[in-house]
């Protein structure tokens, strides 16, 4: 398993990381300036005002949020998640439990491999026609943003393509008294971002900006 931090997280100076976060979310200190990257809408998209009570069910807003991360949502995906197989997927989602920081997850839980409910749901989502590992991961990150990291081809290349990403990031976050996790939270605060932006999302944005800094569709 190979693993490396995104370039923006490697230096001791956090100035570049904060600048990247502010650029992605278009923040001047704590003030929002509008949307520069479409992905900035992913975290807080809630057109119906029901997201807080819909943590254990997939909704149309979740599918819209995927579009902000450049995911093409197929008719098959909509039908399976919201109607045909909704009970199956929502039941698995409930078994993951409440959202909590990945850094606080005991090593033994992830070591269970396919028995961890999040793994099972990820694999089951991939049985939907049109849903691949990237889409499944982003759906889970939408429902459990503190627990499940976003992972796509850009992030994979930036972090060194570890054989299994979730355990690799989990170990990195927990090392040295969860130093990386706490650093990500400090970067979030320094960039003037709200608590709804999880530590995992801070990591994702910094990784993605390191790999695709000039695109605006993610």
Phi, psi and omega in degrees: 000123175261154182201135174211148178285151172303150184306321183294342180258357183280320179289158175286335180282122183271002187301316182293319180299316179297319179297320179294318179296318179294324179293317182295314183266001180050068180241136170250097191068241179258001186269126176289141182246008185112185186256121174262316179249131184300330180298342179296340179276345186301317190294320189244010182298123185204070186293335182264348182073019184244008187300322184299329181260359181254030184293337183250023175210143176280140185231170177299325178298325178297321180288323175296318180301325178299326180297329178291342176254025173065029176263126176276114182271121182273164177298326178296320179295315180299312182297317182292314186286324188260348183219284193301318183237022184302316182298318179300310184287322180292327177295317178295323179297319178299324183291342176293329181090183182296158178290135175205164187294135177302327180296338180268356181286126179299146179304324184296331183289315178290329181295344179290354176060233186293350179280341177295128184306325180294321175298315183297318180293319178303312181296321181291322177300325181290354176275352176283134177299122181099355179254117176254186184297328179291311181297317179300316180295321180289327174297315179294320179296328177294321183275329180227070188295336179275340187257323187248121180278151171284139180216123177220186186295327179291310180298319180304315180293319183296321184268005174093016176049060176298151182302320177225114190287312185304309178297324180296315178292321178303314179296318180296320180293326185272345184296148175054049178068036180061039183299316181294318178302313181292327177294319179299321177293322177294320178296320177301313180295317182296329180276356180075029181267152182283163178299341179293344174273109186285165176301322179295323179290324175301315178299314181300313182298317180294322177293314183294318179295331177290330184264330182222062189290344187253003176266154183240006186257031177204000000 
